[in-house]
mmCIF file of C-alpha atoms in Angstrom:
data_model
loop_
_atom_site.group_PDB
_atom_site.id
_atom_site.type_symbol
_atom_site.label_atom_id
_atom_site.label_comp_id
_atom_site.label_asym_id
_atom_site.label_seq_id
_atom_site.Cartn_x
_atom_site.Cartn_y
_atom_site.Cartn_z
ATOM 1 C CA MET A 1 8.107 -27.916 -3.712
ATOM 2 C CA ALA A 2 8.990 -30.939 -5.801
ATOM 3 C CA GLY A 3 6.849 -30.928 -9.011
ATOM 4 C CA THR A 4 6.349 -27.215 -8.863
ATOM 5 C CA ASN A 5 5.553 -25.863 -12.273
ATOM 6 C CA TYR A 6 6.836 -22.216 -12.807
ATOM 7 C CA GLN A 7 5.814 -19.953 -15.678
ATOM 8 C CA PRO A 8 8.110 -19.070 -18.506
ATOM 9 C CA LEU A 9 9.821 -15.852 -18.045
ATOM 10 C CA ASP A 10 9.314 -12.620 -19.847
ATOM 11 C CA ARG A 11 11.394 -9.673 -20.791
ATOM 12 C CA ARG A 12 11.515 -8.038 -17.285
ATOM 13 C CA LYS A 13 14.709 -8.488 -15.236
ATOM 14 C CA VAL A 14 14.863 -12.296 -14.591
ATOM 15 C CA TYR A 15 15.321 -12.113 -10.789
ATOM 16 C CA GLU A 16 12.341 -9.931 -10.528
ATOM 17 C CA GLN A 17 10.225 -12.526 -12.247
ATOM 18 C CA ILE A 18 11.662 -15.320 -9.966
ATOM 19 C CA ALA A 19 10.913 -13.162 -7.013
ATOM 20 C CA GLY A 20 7.501 -12.763 -8.436
ATOM 21 C CA GLN A 21 6.750 -16.421 -8.819
ATOM 22 C CA LEU A 22 8.082 -17.340 -5.467
ATOM 23 C CA LEU A 23 5.791 -14.607 -3.889
ATOM 24 C CA ASP A 24 2.907 -16.316 -5.627
ATOM 25 C CA GLN A 25 3.796 -19.642 -3.995
ATOM 26 C CA ILE A 26 3.828 -18.051 -0.563
ATOM 27 C CA GLY A 27 0.528 -16.075 -1.255
ATOM 28 C CA THR A 28 -1.195 -19.162 -2.289
ATOM 29 C CA ARG A 29 0.150 -21.011 0.589
ATOM 30 C CA ARG A 30 2.113 -23.480 -1.349
ATOM 31 C CA LEU A 31 4.958 -22.211 0.781
ATOM 32 C CA LYS A 32 4.068 -21.417 4.106
ATOM 33 C CA PRO A 33 5.681 -19.482 7.050
ATOM 34 C CA GLY A 34 8.409 -21.864 8.441
ATOM 35 C CA ASP A 35 8.799 -23.710 5.019
ATOM 36 C CA VAL A 36 12.408 -24.100 3.794
ATOM 37 C CA LEU A 37 12.918 -22.933 0.338
ATOM 38 C CA PRO A 38 14.854 -25.355 -2.070
ATOM 39 C CA PRO A 39 18.514 -24.896 -2.272
ATOM 40 C CA GLU A 40 19.998 -22.709 -5.087
ATOM 41 C CA ARG A 41 20.924 -25.466 -7.214
ATOM 42 C CA GLU A 42 17.204 -26.819 -7.316
ATOM 43 C CA LEU A 43 15.792 -23.154 -8.106
ATOM 44 C CA THR A 44 18.440 -22.787 -10.713
ATOM 45 C CA GLU A 45 17.163 -26.126 -12.443
ATOM 46 C CA SER A 46 13.544 -25.406 -11.912
ATOM 47 C CA PHE A 47 13.695 -21.872 -13.545
ATOM 48 C CA GLY A 48 16.454 -22.625 -15.989
ATOM 49 C CA VAL A 49 18.530 -19.687 -15.097
ATOM 50 C CA GLY A 50 22.006 -19.039 -13.464
ATOM 51 C CA ARG A 51 22.733 -18.834 -9.734
ATOM 52 C CA SER A 52 23.249 -15.017 -9.614
ATOM 53 C CA SER A 53 19.483 -14.477 -10.862
ATOM 54 C CA ILE A 54 18.176 -16.926 -8.065
ATOM 55 C CA ARG A 55 20.522 -15.019 -5.456
ATOM 56 C CA GLU A 56 19.204 -11.792 -6.606
ATOM 57 C CA ALA A 57 15.598 -12.823 -6.256
ATOM 58 C CA LEU A 58 16.404 -14.183 -2.732
ATOM 59 C CA ARG A 59 18.118 -11.023 -1.750
ATOM 60 C CA MET A 60 14.870 -9.015 -2.887
ATOM 61 C CA LEU A 61 12.453 -11.256 -1.098
ATOM 62 C CA GLU A 62 14.756 -11.077 2.131
ATOM 63 C CA SER A 63 14.927 -7.346 2.117
ATOM 64 C CA GLN A 64 11.146 -7.288 1.996
ATOM 65 C CA GLY A 65 10.926 -9.553 4.952
ATOM 66 C CA VAL A 66 9.046 -12.220 3.013
ATOM 67 C CA ILE A 67 11.740 -14.797 3.612
ATOM 68 C CA ALA A 68 14.592 -15.050 6.103
ATOM 69 C CA ALA A 69 18.018 -16.578 6.356
ATOM 70 C CA ALA A 70 18.427 -19.926 8.208
ATOM 71 C CA THR A 71 21.249 -21.994 9.206
ATOM 72 C CA GLY A 72 23.412 -23.665 6.300
ATOM 73 C CA GLY A 73 22.739 -20.888 3.882
ATOM 74 C CA ALA A 74 19.053 -21.858 3.600
ATOM 75 C CA PHE A 75 16.034 -19.502 3.419
ATOM 76 C CA VAL A 76 12.794 -19.925 5.213
ATOM 77 C CA VAL A 77 9.319 -18.366 4.695
ATOM 78 C CA ALA A 78 8.871 -15.592 7.306
ATOM 79 C CA GLU A 79 5.897 -14.622 9.210
ATOM 80 C CA PRO A 80 6.018 -11.034 8.757
ATOM 81 C CA ALA A 81 4.522 -8.558 11.340
ATOM 82 C CA ASN A 82 2.395 -7.039 8.593
ATOM 83 C CA PRO A 83 1.841 -9.506 5.745
ATOM 84 C CA LEU A 84 -0.256 -7.151 3.736
ATOM 85 C CA ASN A 85 2.156 -4.168 4.075
ATOM 86 C CA SER A 86 5.146 -6.647 3.038
ATOM 87 C CA SER A 87 3.493 -7.811 0.050
ATOM 88 C CA LEU A 88 2.447 -4.491 -1.109
ATOM 89 C CA ARG A 89 5.996 -3.231 -0.766
ATOM 90 C CA LEU A 90 7.327 -6.169 -2.753
ATOM 91 C CA LEU A 91 4.732 -5.410 -5.553
ATOM 92 C CA PHE A 92 5.837 -1.954 -5.726
ATOM 93 C CA SER A 93 9.353 -3.053 -6.070
ATOM 94 C CA LEU A 94 8.313 -5.348 -8.922
ATOM 95 C CA ASP A 95 6.053 -3.095 -10.854
ATOM 96 C CA GLU A 96 5.500 0.442 -9.277
ATOM 97 C CA ARG A 97 2.688 1.306 -11.725
ATOM 98 C CA ALA A 98 0.744 -2.038 -11.216
ATOM 99 C CA GLY A 99 1.292 -1.848 -7.443
ATOM 100 C CA MET A 100 -0.197 1.695 -7.384
ATOM 101 C CA HIS A 101 -3.402 0.650 -9.190
ATOM 102 C CA ASP A 102 -3.774 -2.250 -6.790
ATOM 103 C CA LEU A 103 -3.313 -0.045 -3.811
ATOM 104 C CA TYR A 104 -5.820 2.556 -5.049
ATOM 105 C CA GLU A 105 -8.358 0.007 -6.009
ATOM 106 C CA LEU A 106 -7.968 -1.459 -2.467
ATOM 107 C CA ARG A 107 -8.348 2.095 -1.136
ATOM 108 C CA ARG A 108 -11.644 2.737 -2.938
ATOM 109 C CA ILE A 109 -13.018 -0.675 -1.762
ATOM 110 C CA LEU A 110 -12.113 0.061 1.774
ATOM 111 C CA GLU A 111 -12.357 3.996 2.248
ATOM 112 C CA CYS A 112 -15.469 4.650 0.395
ATOM 113 C CA GLU A 113 -17.547 2.462 2.488
ATOM 114 C CA ALA A 114 -15.479 3.600 5.717
ATOM 115 C CA ALA A 115 -16.717 7.156 4.762
ATOM 116 C CA PHE A 116 -20.309 5.937 4.345
ATOM 117 C CA LEU A 117 -20.088 4.296 7.958
ATOM 118 C CA ALA A 118 -18.416 7.054 9.374
ATOM 119 C CA ALA A 119 -21.241 9.538 8.365
ATOM 120 C CA GLU A 120 -23.685 7.202 10.366
ATOM 121 C CA ARG A 121 -21.517 6.477 13.333
ATOM 122 C CA ARG A 122 -19.208 9.373 13.939
ATOM 123 C CA ALA A 123 -18.890 11.349 17.059
ATOM 124 C CA ASP A 124 -17.805 14.880 17.707
ATOM 125 C CA GLU A 125 -14.300 13.744 18.565
ATOM 126 C CA HIS A 126 -13.735 12.159 15.185
ATOM 127 C CA LEU A 127 -14.784 15.396 13.592
ATOM 128 C CA GLU A 128 -12.324 17.320 15.646
ATOM 129 C CA ALA A 129 -9.596 14.921 14.744
ATOM 130 C CA MET A 130 -10.467 15.500 11.047
ATOM 131 C CA ASP A 131 -10.425 19.277 11.530
ATOM 132 C CA THR A 132 -6.929 19.236 13.225
ATOM 133 C CA ALA A 133 -5.574 17.038 10.337
ATOM 134 C CA VAL A 134 -6.936 19.418 7.661
ATOM 135 C CA ALA A 135 -5.675 22.429 9.637
ATOM 136 C CA GLU A 136 -2.175 20.707 9.628
ATOM 137 C CA MET A 137 -2.265 20.273 5.906
ATOM 138 C CA GLU A 138 -3.066 23.745 5.305
ATOM 139 C CA ALA A 139 -0.259 24.832 7.672
ATOM 140 C CA ALA A 140 2.272 22.581 5.905
ATOM 141 C CA LEU A 141 1.270 24.169 2.483
ATOM 142 C CA ALA A 142 1.493 27.665 4.020
ATOM 143 C CA ASP A 143 5.157 27.182 5.300
ATOM 144 C CA GLY A 144 6.361 25.875 1.720
ATOM 145 C CA ARG A 145 8.491 23.137 3.420
ATOM 146 C CA GLY A 146 6.015 20.767 4.643
ATOM 147 C CA GLY A 147 5.805 17.777 2.265
ATOM 148 C CA GLU A 148 6.326 15.195 4.972
ATOM 149 C CA ARG A 149 4.251 17.042 7.507
ATOM 150 C CA PHE A 150 1.485 17.462 4.918
ATOM 151 C CA ILE A 151 1.409 13.663 4.092
ATOM 152 C CA ASP A 152 1.493 12.775 8.014
ATOM 153 C CA ALA A 153 -1.492 15.025 8.518
ATOM 154 C CA ASP A 154 -3.317 13.870 5.385
ATOM 155 C CA LEU A 155 -2.960 10.216 6.557
ATOM 156 C CA ARG A 156 -4.237 11.164 10.208
ATOM 157 C CA PHE A 157 -7.202 12.357 8.349
ATOM 158 C CA HIS A 158 -8.080 9.088 6.843
ATOM 159 C CA LEU A 159 -7.356 7.260 10.018
ATOM 160 C CA ALA A 160 -9.761 9.449 11.656
ATOM 161 C CA ILE A 161 -12.388 8.391 9.258
ATOM 162 C CA SER A 162 -11.636 4.671 9.927
ATOM 163 C CA GLU A 163 -11.790 5.155 13.595
ATOM 164 C CA ALA A 164 -15.174 6.777 13.286
ATOM 165 C CA THR A 165 -16.576 3.671 11.746
ATOM 166 C CA GLY A 166 -16.303 1.933 15.008
ATOM 167 C CA ASN A 167 -15.055 -1.177 13.084
ATOM 168 C CA ARG A 168 -11.783 -2.281 14.361
ATOM 169 C CA LEU A 169 -10.806 -4.418 11.448
ATOM 170 C CA VAL A 170 -11.323 -1.324 9.171
ATOM 171 C CA LEU A 171 -8.940 0.604 11.169
ATOM 172 C CA HIS A 172 -6.343 -2.172 11.377
ATOM 173 C CA SER A 173 -6.617 -2.448 7.536
ATOM 174 C CA MET A 174 -5.899 1.149 7.110
ATOM 175 C CA GLN A 175 -3.152 0.999 9.457
ATOM 176 C CA ALA A 176 -1.717 -1.920 7.592
ATOM 177 C CA VAL A 177 -1.444 -0.143 4.198
ATOM 178 C CA ARG A 178 -0.112 3.080 5.685
ATOM 179 C CA ASP A 179 3.381 2.800 4.853
ATOM 180 C CA VAL A 180 2.647 2.175 1.076
ATOM 181 C CA VAL A 181 -0.039 4.816 1.024
ATOM 182 C CA ARG A 182 2.543 7.341 2.493
ATOM 183 C CA ARG A 183 4.974 6.132 -0.195
ATOM 184 C CA ALA A 184 2.443 7.124 -3.094
ATOM 185 C CA LEU A 185 1.699 10.430 -1.462
ATOM 186 C CA LEU A 186 5.510 11.426 -1.700
ATOM 187 C CA THR A 187 4.915 11.393 -5.368
ATOM 188 C CA VAL A 188 1.644 13.302 -5.064
ATOM 189 C CA VAL A 189 2.636 16.331 -3.045
ATOM 190 C CA LEU A 190 5.434 17.170 -5.753
ATOM 191 C CA ILE A 191 2.467 17.608 -8.459
ATOM 192 C CA PRO A 192 1.323 21.198 -8.710
ATOM 193 C CA ARG A 193 -2.047 22.096 -7.412
ATOM 194 C CA SER A 194 -2.452 18.438 -6.005
ATOM 195 C CA PRO A 195 -2.077 19.041 -2.252
ATOM 196 C CA GLU A 196 -4.426 22.105 -2.672
ATOM 197 C CA SER A 197 -7.095 19.818 -4.300
ATOM 198 C CA ALA A 198 -6.526 17.224 -1.379
ATOM 199 C CA VAL A 199 -7.383 20.041 1.162
ATOM 200 C CA VAL A 200 -10.356 21.009 -0.679
ATOM 201 C CA GLU A 201 -11.643 17.280 -1.089
ATOM 202 C CA HIS A 202 -10.967 16.461 2.644
ATOM 203 C CA ARG A 203 -13.205 19.471 3.655
ATOM 204 C CA ALA A 204 -15.957 18.124 1.441
ATOM 205 C CA ILE A 205 -15.492 14.616 2.819
ATOM 206 C CA ARG A 206 -15.729 15.993 6.297
ATOM 207 C CA ALA A 207 -18.701 18.195 5.679
ATOM 208 C CA ALA A 208 -20.645 15.117 4.357
ATOM 209 C CA ILE A 209 -19.693 12.970 7.667
ATOM 210 C CA ALA A 210 -20.598 15.996 9.839
ATOM 211 C CA ASP A 211 -24.095 16.220 7.883
ATOM 212 C CA ARG A 212 -24.555 12.473 8.315
ATOM 213 C CA ASP A 213 -25.037 12.181 4.689
ATOM 214 C CA ALA A 214 -23.561 8.714 4.132
ATOM 215 C CA ASP A 215 -24.165 8.711 0.303
ATOM 216 C CA ARG A 216 -22.610 11.963 -0.211
ATOM 217 C CA ALA A 217 -19.457 10.960 1.995
ATOM 218 C CA ARG A 218 -19.080 7.936 -0.003
ATOM 219 C CA GLN A 219 -19.222 9.764 -3.202
ATOM 220 C CA GLU A 220 -16.860 12.544 -2.206
ATOM 221 C CA MET A 221 -14.354 9.987 -0.831
ATOM 222 C CA ARG A 222 -14.538 8.179 -4.271
ATOM 223 C CA ALA A 223 -13.961 11.332 -6.221
ATOM 224 C CA HIS A 224 -10.747 12.279 -3.999
ATOM 225 C CA LEU A 225 -9.354 8.770 -4.399
ATOM 226 C CA VAL A 226 -9.788 8.737 -8.224
ATOM 227 C CA ARG A 227 -8.476 12.123 -8.598
ATOM 228 C CA VAL A 228 -5.457 11.071 -6.459
ATOM 229 C CA GLU A 229 -4.680 7.852 -8.200
ATOM 230 C CA ARG A 230 -4.553 9.988 -11.438
ATOM 231 C CA ASP A 231 -2.102 12.167 -10.149
ATOM 232 C CA VAL A 232 -0.117 9.477 -8.718
ATOM 233 C CA GLU A 233 0.016 7.716 -12.118
ATOM 234 C CA GLN A 234 1.252 11.055 -13.462
ATOM 235 C CA GLY A 235 3.894 11.398 -11.090
ATOM 236 C CA VAL A 236 5.021 7.632 -11.671
ATOM 237 C CA GLY A 237 4.884 7.923 -15.371
ATOM 238 C CA SER A 238 7.044 11.021 -15.256
ATOM 239 C CA GLY A 239 9.685 9.577 -12.822
#
């Protein structure tokens, strides 16, 4: 850590910027799992800030599972069970709007191609899982009390598509981001007509996969995710 050059701090909360720069060090493997972070005094001098800002940044990183307390008041870089999910959660806590954009960009990269592959490789059991998920989404809307129930069914629909690809890494990647996707959808379900639109779009995606029309499945998934991201941004902006 000696000789590390940190960037000048801007007008955001100082501790958030410190946490972000430390996260960058971890993400680029300059700080690796098991490495001990420099003591508070050294970080204070490196960043040119007070100890309270350093402590707040370390608390934020610890709460997200990025670092862990060690003996003697030190902190070490943790080996999280789900590093992608932990990183996304931290990005959300630092800048929710930017985190949402990154999440939905990732989803478009991953899920549009997943829909394409699912159309080529799906089995009847995958279509049945999609049908069950859509039916549960509709039931949640009908009872008027099913925000969380709706979201869980929504996620099961997308996981069924991942399973239909037959690619274990695609499925594991979707499972890795499941928690932050769920957080985003908690905003979407509160936007008028957005859940109803999701049901219609899911049926269109399912139909394309059932028809083994891979190009159409990809297009329907992209249209769905673009619309959902727009609704998420609306919800975040009004919050």
